[in-house]
XYZ file of C-alpha atoms in Angstrom:
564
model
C -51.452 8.435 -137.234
C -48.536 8.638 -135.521
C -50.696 10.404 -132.463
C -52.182 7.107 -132.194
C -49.186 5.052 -132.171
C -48.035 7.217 -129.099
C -51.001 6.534 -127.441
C -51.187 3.025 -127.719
C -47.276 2.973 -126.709
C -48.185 4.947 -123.797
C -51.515 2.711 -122.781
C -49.163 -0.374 -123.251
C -46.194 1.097 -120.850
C -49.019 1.986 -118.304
C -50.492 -1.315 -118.334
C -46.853 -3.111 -117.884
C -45.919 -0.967 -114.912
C -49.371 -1.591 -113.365
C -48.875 -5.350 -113.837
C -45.587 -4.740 -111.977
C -46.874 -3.080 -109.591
C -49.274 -5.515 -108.989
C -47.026 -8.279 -108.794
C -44.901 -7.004 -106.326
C -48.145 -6.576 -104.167
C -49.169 -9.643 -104.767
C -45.346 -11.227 -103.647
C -45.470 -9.140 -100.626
C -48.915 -10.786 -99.631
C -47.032 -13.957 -99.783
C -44.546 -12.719 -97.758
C -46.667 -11.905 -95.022
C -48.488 -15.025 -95.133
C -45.513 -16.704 -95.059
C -44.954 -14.675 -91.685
C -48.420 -15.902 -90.137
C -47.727 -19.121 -90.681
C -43.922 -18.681 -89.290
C -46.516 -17.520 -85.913
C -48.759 -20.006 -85.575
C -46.484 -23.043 -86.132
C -44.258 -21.204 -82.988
C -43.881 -23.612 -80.080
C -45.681 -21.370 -77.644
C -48.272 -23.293 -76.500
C -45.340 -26.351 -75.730
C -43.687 -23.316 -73.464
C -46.535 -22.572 -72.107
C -47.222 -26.217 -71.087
C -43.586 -26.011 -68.864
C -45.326 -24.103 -65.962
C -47.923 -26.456 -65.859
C -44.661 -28.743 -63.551
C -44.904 -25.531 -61.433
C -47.199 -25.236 -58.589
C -50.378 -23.367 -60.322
C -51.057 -21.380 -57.920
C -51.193 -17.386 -56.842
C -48.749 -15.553 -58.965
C -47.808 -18.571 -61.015
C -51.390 -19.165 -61.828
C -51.859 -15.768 -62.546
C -49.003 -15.198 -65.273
C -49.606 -18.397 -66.608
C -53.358 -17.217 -67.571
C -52.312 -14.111 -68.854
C -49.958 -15.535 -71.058
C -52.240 -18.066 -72.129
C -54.951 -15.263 -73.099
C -51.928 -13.285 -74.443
C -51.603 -16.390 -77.186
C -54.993 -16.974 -77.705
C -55.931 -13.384 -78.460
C -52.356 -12.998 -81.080
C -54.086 -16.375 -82.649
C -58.031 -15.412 -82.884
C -57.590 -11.412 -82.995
C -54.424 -9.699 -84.014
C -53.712 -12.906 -87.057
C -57.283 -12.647 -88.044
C -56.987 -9.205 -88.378
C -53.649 -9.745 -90.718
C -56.108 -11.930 -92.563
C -58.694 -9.752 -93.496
C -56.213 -6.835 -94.111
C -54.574 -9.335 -96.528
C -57.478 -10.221 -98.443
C -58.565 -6.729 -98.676
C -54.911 -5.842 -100.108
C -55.262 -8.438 -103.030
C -58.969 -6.950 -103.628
C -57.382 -3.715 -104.038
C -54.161 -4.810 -106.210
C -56.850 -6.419 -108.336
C -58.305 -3.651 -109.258
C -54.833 -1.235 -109.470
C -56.012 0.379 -106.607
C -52.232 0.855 -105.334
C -52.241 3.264 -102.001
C -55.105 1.665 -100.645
C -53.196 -1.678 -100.897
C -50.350 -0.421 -99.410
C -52.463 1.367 -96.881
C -53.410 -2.286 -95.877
C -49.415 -3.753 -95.912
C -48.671 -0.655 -93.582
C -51.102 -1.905 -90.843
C -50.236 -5.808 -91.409
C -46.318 -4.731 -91.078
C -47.042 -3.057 -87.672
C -49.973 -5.677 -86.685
C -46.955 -8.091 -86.771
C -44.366 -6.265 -84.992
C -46.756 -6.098 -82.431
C -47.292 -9.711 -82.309
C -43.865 -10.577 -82.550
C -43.067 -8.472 -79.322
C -45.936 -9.704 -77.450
C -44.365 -13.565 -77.722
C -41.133 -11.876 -77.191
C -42.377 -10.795 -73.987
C -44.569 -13.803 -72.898
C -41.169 -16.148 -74.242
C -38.734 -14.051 -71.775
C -41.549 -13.772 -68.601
C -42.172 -17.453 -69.003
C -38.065 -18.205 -68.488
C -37.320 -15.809 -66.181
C -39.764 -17.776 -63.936
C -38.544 -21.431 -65.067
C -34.941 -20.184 -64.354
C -36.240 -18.325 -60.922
C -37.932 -21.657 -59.806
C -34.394 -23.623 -61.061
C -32.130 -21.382 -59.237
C -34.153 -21.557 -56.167
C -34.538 -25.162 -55.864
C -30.953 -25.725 -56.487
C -29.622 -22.987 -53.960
C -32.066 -24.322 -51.077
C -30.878 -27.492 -51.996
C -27.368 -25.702 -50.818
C -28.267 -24.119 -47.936
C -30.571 -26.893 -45.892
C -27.207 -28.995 -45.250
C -25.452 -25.578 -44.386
C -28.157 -25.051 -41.739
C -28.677 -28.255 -40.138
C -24.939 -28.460 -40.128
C -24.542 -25.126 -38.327
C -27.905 -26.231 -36.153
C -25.685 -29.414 -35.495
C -22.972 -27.575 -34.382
C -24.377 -25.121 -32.140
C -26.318 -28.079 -30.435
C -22.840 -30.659 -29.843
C -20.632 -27.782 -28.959
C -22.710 -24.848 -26.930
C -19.752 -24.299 -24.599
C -17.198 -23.006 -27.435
C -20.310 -20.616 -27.709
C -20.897 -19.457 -24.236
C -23.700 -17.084 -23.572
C -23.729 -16.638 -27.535
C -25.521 -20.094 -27.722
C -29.097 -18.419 -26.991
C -28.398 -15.612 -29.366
C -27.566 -18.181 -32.051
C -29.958 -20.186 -31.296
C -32.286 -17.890 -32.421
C -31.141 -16.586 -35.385
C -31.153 -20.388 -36.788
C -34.669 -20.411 -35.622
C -35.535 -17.424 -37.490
C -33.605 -18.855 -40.691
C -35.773 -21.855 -40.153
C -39.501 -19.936 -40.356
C -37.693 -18.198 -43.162
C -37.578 -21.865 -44.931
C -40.632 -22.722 -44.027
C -41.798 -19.687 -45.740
C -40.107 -20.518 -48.998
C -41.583 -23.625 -49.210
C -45.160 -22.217 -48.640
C -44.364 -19.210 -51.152
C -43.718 -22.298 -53.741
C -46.632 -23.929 -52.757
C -48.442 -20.843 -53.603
C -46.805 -20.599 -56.759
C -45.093 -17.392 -55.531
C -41.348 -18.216 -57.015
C -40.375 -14.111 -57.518
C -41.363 -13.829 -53.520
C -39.652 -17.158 -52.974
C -36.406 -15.777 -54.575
C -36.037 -13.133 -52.217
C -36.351 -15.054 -49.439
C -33.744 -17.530 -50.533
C -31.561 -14.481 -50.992
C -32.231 -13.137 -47.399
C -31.580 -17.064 -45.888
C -28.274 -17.406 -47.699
C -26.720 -14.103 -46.751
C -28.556 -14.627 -43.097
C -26.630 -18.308 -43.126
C -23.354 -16.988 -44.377
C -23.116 -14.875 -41.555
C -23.962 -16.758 -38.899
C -21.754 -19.402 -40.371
C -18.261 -16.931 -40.478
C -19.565 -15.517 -37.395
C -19.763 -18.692 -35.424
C -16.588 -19.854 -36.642
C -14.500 -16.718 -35.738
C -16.727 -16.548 -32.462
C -14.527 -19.239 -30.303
C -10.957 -17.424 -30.759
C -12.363 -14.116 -30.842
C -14.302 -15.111 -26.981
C -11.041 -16.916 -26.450
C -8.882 -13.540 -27.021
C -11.039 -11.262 -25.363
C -12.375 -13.350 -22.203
C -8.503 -14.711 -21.598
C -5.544 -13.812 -23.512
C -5.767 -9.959 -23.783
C -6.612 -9.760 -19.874
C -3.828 -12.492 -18.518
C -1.411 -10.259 -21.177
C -2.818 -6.886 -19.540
C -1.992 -8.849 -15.989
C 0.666 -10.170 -16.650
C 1.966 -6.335 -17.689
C 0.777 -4.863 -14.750
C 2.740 -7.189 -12.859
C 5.849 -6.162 -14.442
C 4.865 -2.609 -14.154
C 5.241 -3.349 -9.809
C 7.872 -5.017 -10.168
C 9.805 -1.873 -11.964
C 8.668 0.321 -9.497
C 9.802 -2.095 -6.762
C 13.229 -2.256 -8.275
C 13.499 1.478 -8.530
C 12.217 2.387 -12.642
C 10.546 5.553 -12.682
C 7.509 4.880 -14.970
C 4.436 7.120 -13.455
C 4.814 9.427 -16.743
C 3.790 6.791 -18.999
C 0.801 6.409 -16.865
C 0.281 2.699 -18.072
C -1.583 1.325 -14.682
C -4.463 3.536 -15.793
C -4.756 2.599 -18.953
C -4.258 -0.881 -18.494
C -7.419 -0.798 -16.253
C -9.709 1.020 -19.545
C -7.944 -1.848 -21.498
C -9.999 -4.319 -18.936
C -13.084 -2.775 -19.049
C -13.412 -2.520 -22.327
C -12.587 -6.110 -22.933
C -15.797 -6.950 -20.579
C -17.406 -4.285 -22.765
C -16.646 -6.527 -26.277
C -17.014 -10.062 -24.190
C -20.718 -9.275 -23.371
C -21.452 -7.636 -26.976
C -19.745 -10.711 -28.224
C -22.257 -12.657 -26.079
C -25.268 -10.195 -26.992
C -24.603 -8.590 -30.028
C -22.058 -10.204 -32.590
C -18.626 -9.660 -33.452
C -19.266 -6.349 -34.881
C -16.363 -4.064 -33.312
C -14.213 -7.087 -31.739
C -11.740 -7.473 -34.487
C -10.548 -3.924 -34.122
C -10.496 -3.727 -30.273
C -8.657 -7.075 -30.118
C -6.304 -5.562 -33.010
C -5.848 -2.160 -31.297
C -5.518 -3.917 -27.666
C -2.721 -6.541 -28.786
C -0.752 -3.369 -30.650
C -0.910 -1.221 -27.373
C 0.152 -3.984 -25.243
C 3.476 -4.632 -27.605
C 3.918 -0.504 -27.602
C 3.654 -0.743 -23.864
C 6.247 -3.379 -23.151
C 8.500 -0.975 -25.981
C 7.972 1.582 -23.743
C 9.284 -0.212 -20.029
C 11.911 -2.275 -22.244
C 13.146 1.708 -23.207
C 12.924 2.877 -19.871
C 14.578 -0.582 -18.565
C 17.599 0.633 -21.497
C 17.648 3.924 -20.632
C 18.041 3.205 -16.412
C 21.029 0.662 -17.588
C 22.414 3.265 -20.048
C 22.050 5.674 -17.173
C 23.544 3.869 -14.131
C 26.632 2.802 -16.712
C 27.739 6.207 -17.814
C 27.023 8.211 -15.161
C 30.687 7.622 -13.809
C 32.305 7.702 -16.992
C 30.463 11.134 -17.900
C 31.612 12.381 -14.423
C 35.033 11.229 -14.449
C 34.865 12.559 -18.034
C 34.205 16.077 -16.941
C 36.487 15.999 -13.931
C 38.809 15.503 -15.696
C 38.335 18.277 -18.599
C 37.864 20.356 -15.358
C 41.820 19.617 -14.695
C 42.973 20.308 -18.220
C 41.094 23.442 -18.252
C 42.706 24.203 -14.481
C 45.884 23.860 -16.387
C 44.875 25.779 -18.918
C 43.823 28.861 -16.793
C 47.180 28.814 -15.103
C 49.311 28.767 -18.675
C 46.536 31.498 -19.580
C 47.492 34.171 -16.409
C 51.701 33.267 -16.634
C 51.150 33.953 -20.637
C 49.408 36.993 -20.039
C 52.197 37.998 -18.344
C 54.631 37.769 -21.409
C 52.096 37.983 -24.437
C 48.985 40.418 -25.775
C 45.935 38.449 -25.795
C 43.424 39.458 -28.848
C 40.217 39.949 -27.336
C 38.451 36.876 -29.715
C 40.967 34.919 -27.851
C 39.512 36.013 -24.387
C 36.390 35.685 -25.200
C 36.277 32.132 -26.216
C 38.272 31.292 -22.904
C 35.508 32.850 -20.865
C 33.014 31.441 -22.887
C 35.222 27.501 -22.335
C 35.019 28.789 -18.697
C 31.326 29.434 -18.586
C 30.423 26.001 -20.481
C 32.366 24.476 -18.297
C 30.611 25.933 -14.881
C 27.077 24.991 -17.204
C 27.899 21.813 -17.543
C 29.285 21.225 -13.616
C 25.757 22.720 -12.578
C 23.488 20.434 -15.032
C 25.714 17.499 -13.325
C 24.943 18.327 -9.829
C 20.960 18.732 -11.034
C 21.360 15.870 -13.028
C 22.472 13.607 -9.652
C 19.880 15.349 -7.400
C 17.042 13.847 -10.342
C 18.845 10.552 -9.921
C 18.566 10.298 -6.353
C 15.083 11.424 -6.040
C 14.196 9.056 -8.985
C 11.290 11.231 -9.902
C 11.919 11.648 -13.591
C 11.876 9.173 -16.655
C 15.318 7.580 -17.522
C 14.729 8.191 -20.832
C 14.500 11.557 -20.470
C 17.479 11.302 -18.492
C 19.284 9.516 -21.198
C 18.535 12.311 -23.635
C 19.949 14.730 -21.184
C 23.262 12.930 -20.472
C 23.959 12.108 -24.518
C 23.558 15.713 -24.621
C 25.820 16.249 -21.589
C 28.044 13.958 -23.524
C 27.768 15.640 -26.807
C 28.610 19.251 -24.972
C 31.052 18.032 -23.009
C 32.855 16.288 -26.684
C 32.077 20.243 -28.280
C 33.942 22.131 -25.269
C 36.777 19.385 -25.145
C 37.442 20.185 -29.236
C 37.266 23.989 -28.376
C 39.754 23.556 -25.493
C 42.022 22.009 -28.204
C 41.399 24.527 -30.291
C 42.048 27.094 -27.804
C 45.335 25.545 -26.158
C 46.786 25.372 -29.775
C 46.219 28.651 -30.254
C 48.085 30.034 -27.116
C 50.392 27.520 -27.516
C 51.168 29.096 -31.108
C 51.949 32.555 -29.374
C 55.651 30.834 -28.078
C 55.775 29.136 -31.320
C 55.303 32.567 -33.652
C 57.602 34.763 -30.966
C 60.266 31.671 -31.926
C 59.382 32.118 -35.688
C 59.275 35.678 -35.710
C 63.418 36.103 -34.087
C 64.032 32.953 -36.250
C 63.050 35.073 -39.452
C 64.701 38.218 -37.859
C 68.235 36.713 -37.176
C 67.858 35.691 -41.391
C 67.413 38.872 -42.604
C 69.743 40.242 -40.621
C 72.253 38.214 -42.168
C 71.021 39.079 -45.641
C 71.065 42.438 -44.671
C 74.924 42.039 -43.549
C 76.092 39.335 -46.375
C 74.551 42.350 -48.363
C 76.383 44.681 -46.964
C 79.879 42.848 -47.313
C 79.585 41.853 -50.829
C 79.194 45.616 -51.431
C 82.543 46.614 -49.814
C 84.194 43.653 -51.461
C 83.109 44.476 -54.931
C 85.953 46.981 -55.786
C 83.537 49.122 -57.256
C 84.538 52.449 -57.671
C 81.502 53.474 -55.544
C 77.840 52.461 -54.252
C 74.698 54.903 -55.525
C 73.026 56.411 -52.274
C 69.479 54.770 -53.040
C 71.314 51.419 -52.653
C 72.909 52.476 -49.064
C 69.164 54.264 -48.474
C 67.172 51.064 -49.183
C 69.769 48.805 -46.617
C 69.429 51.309 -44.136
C 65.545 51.223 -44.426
C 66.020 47.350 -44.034
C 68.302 47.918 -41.160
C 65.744 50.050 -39.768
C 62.857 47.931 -40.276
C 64.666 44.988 -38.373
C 65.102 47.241 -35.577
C 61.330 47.701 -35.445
C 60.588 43.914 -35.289
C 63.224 43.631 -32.233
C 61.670 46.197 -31.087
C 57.566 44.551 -31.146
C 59.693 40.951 -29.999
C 61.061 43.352 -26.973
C 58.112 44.548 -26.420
C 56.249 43.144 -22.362
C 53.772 42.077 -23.266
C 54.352 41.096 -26.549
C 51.935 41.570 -29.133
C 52.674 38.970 -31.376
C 49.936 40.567 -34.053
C 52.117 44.031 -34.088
C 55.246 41.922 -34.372
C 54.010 39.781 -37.115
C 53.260 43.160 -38.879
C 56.264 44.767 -38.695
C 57.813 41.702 -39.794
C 56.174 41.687 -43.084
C 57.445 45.401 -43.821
C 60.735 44.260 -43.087
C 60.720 41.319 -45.215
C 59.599 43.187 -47.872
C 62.429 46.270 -47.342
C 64.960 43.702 -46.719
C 64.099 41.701 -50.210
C 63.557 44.953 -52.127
C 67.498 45.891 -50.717
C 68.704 42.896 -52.017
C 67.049 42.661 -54.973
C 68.225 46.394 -56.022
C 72.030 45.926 -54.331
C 72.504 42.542 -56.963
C 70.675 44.313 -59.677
C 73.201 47.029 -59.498
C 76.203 44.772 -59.322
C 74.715 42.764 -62.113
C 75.237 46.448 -64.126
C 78.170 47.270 -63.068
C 79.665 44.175 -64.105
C 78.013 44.359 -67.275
C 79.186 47.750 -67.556
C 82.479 46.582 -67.284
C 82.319 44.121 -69.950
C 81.065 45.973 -72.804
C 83.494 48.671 -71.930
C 86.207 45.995 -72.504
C 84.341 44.586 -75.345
C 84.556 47.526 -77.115
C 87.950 48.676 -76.310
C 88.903 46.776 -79.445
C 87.530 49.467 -81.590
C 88.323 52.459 -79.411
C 91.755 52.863 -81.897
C 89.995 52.902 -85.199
C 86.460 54.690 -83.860
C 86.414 58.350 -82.543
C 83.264 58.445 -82.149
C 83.009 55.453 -80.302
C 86.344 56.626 -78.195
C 84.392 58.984 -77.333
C 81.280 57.728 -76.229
C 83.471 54.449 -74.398
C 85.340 57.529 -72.565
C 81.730 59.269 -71.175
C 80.886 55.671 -70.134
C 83.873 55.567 -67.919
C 83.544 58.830 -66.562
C 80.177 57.284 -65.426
C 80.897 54.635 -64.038
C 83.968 56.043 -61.890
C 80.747 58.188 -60.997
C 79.022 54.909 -59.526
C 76.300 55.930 -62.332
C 76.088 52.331 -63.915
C 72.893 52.508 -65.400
C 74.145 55.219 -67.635
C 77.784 54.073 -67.964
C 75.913 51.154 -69.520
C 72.972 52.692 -71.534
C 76.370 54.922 -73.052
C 78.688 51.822 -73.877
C 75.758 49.456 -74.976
C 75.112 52.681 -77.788
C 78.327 52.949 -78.955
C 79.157 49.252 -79.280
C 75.572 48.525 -81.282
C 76.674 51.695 -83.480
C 79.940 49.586 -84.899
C 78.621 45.925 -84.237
C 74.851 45.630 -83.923
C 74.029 42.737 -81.567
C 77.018 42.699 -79.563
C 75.374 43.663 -76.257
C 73.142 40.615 -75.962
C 76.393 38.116 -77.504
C 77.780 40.097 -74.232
C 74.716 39.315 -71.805
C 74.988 35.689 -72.773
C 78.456 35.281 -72.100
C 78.275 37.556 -68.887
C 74.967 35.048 -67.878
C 77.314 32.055 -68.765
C 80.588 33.450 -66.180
C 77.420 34.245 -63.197
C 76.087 30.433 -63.377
């Protein structure tokens, strides 16, 4: 029993999906006829009927057709065909018979694509030529008043347009068969052909229209103003040479003359061919004729410049000749009296040789003058750097004189310095005998002696014919530093003594109740009636810090107080 009831369960699940099944078949069917109708109610027959306005002829005539048989076969054929493949997909949904049916939907689905993309195609053809005959009819509509204004131009004004005329002439009689052509390619029904011409007319007219208004001032500049300009230079160029400029090095005159030629050159392509290359000969002509009036009004300059300081340049050099002259004579009496380093000789023979350069570059630079066969602004360069030379030897002369100069000036020093430590030497010396010391250690006496001696050296250099004030300034450092080191020593030493003394007095006041320090006080004195001060004081400074530690600096203080 209950095997049965599962069967019947099952047979009653199978029949409700079938039933589904079906009616989903059965909704797409409605779908699709939904789509056909969506087709056939299309306005494509009304789109069609817009070319009819057109000519229908050649090409026109030919697309229209097609399309037209296009629209009748999607209507009689490929929809028919949905038809049958419709009814045959109920048949089979009827009768469960589910992947044939959808079999049948497959081919409707792609029958209809197909459709759709034919109209697609026809719809987009059919506008492209609508919009092709709309933009052609409006641009001619354009350019016929640009051309019979340009052929009313041309005919009022032919001189502006000089030989040109003919040349233009014909170019707005070629534009014209091209018109005349359009309008028999529309007549034909040939709008794509017609669309190129009108694109070959309008760039032809744009042309000729920019070319015939630039043509005037471009004939203008070339057939007049360039030449008169490249006259008027030459001109000036024989004039210049007439009032003495040197200018064959630029060789203008020459070039001028290509200048001319090729102006003729660009006035009968202008007449011939077109404007083509004008614009950048007229451009490159004008510059060069400004760069060759900067190039006279440099040489004009550079004459002035020349003819102005010339005199100054040679009065300028006469007269460093004179200082030098002076200079030469100090140089042979000094020589005389003074050692010359040989750096010092050599940079007055080298002042000596500049200065016979520069006198030789003056007389070639007068002979060029006079013969007037070299530029001026060459000439110019040369006498800045004349100037420039002349400005460097003048600062080395300075230089130079200073220096010799300084050889009087260091001899003066050098005694100045001499006669001061020779009075160091003797204040030394008398300070020494006045100190009532009981005597003088020999290094002290040794090191003023050495001073002593070391003076006599430097009177010796100063002495000396000729003098070399290098050896003089050398032996005067040694001294210095032997007459210092005397002095320094001789006041050390009486410092010592006279500290020497002091603690020896300072400690006196114990010498009563302190043998021991009696008897170191007593050594100290022997000492220092020995002239042996350092160790009269080393023996004293013990045996005071023995009874009273810190005495010797309370000593130092007050000894430092008594010397300030």
């Amino acid at each position: 029993m209950e095997y049965v009831i599962g069967i019947i369960l099952a047979i009653i699940v199978i029949i409700i999906v079938g039933l589904l099944l079906r009616k989903r078949l059965y909704d797409s069917v409605d779908y699709y006829e939904s789509w056909i109708l969506d087709i056939m109610n299309r306005n494509v027959a009304q789109e069609l009927s817009k070319v009819k306005e057109l000519n229908l002829e050649g090409d026109t005539k030919e697309n229209f057709e097609e399309w037209k048989e296009q629209w009748d076969y999607i209507l009689t054929v490929d929809l028919a065909k949905v038809e049958e493949l419709l009814y045959d997909t109920e048949h089979a949904a009827d009768r469960y018979n589910f992947p044939v049916a959808k079999k049948y939907m497959k081919q409707i689905e792609e029958t209809l694509v197909t459709v759709e993309k034919k109209i697609e195609t026809i719809l987009i053809e059919l506008n492209e030529l609508l919009a092709t005959e709309q933009e052609n009819r409006k641009e001619i509509e354009e350019l016929e008043p640009l051309y019979s204004e340009l052929r009313k131009e041309l005919t009022h004004n032919r001189f502006k347009f000089a030989q040109a005329e003919v040349r233009f002439e014909v170019e707005l009689d070629e534009i014209n068969k091209q018109l005349k052509n359009y309008e028999s390619q529309i007549e034909e029904g040939n709008y794509i052909q017609a669309k190129e011409i009108v694109s070959t007319i309008k760039k032809r007219l744009v042309e000729l229209q920019l070319e015939m208004e630039e043509f005037p001032d471009l004939y203008k500049t070339c057939k007049q103003e360039l030449p008169s300009q490249l006259d008027e230079l030459s001109k000036g160029l024989r004039e210049m040479k007439d009032e003495g400029y040197y200018i064959d090095h630029l060789d203008l005159t020459r070039e001028i003359n290509v200048y001319q030629s090729r102006l003729l050159d660009t006035v009968s392509a202008l007449e011939k061919e077109g404007i083509g290359t004008a614009k950048s000969i007229i451009e490159e002509v004008g510059e060069r004729i400004t760069e060759m009036y900067e190039l006279l009004e440099k040489e004009a300059l550079a004459k002035n410049y020349v003819d102005s300081k010339m005199p100054s340049y040679e009065k300028a050099l006469d007269s460093f000749e004179t200082h030098f002259l002076e200079t030469k004579l100090e140089v042979e009496q000094l020589k005389e009296a003074y050692y010359f380093e040989d750096t010092d000789l050599e940079k007055y023979m080298a002042l000596e040789k500049m200065m016979t350069q520069l006198k030789n570059k003056l007389m070639e630079f007068a002979q060029k003058i006079e013969k007037n066969n070299h530029a001026h602004s060459k000439l110019r360069a040369e006498l800045d750097e004349g100037f420039q030379q002349l400005d460097k030897i003048e600062e080395e002369h300075e230089q130079f004189k200073k220096r010799i100069q300084n050889l009087r000036k260091d001899e003066f020093d050098a005694r100045e310095q001499l006669k001061a430590m020779m009075d160091e030497i003797y204040q030394t010396t008398r300070k020494l005998r006045k100190s009532n010391l009981p005597g003088v250690p020999s290094f002290v006496w040794s090191m003023i002696e050495e001073a002593g001696l070391k003076n006599e050296r430097v009177l010796q250099a100063l002495d000396n014919q000729p003098l070399d004030i290098i050896q003089v300034q050398q032996s005067l450092s040694e001294a210095k530093v032997a007459v210092e080191n005397a002095i320094e020593q001789t006041n050390a030493m009486l410092e010592q003594a006279a500290l020497t003394e002091q603690v020896i007095q300072y400690a006196n006041r114990y010498r009563s109740t302190d043998p021991v320090l009696a008897a170191k006080l007593s050594e100290a004195e022997t000492l220092f009636r020995k002239a042996e001060y350092e160790l009269s004081l080393e023996q004293a400074a013990s045996a005071i810090e023995d009874v009273e530690p810190g005495a010797l600096k309370k000593i130092e203080k007050f000894q430092e107080m008594i010397v300030s």
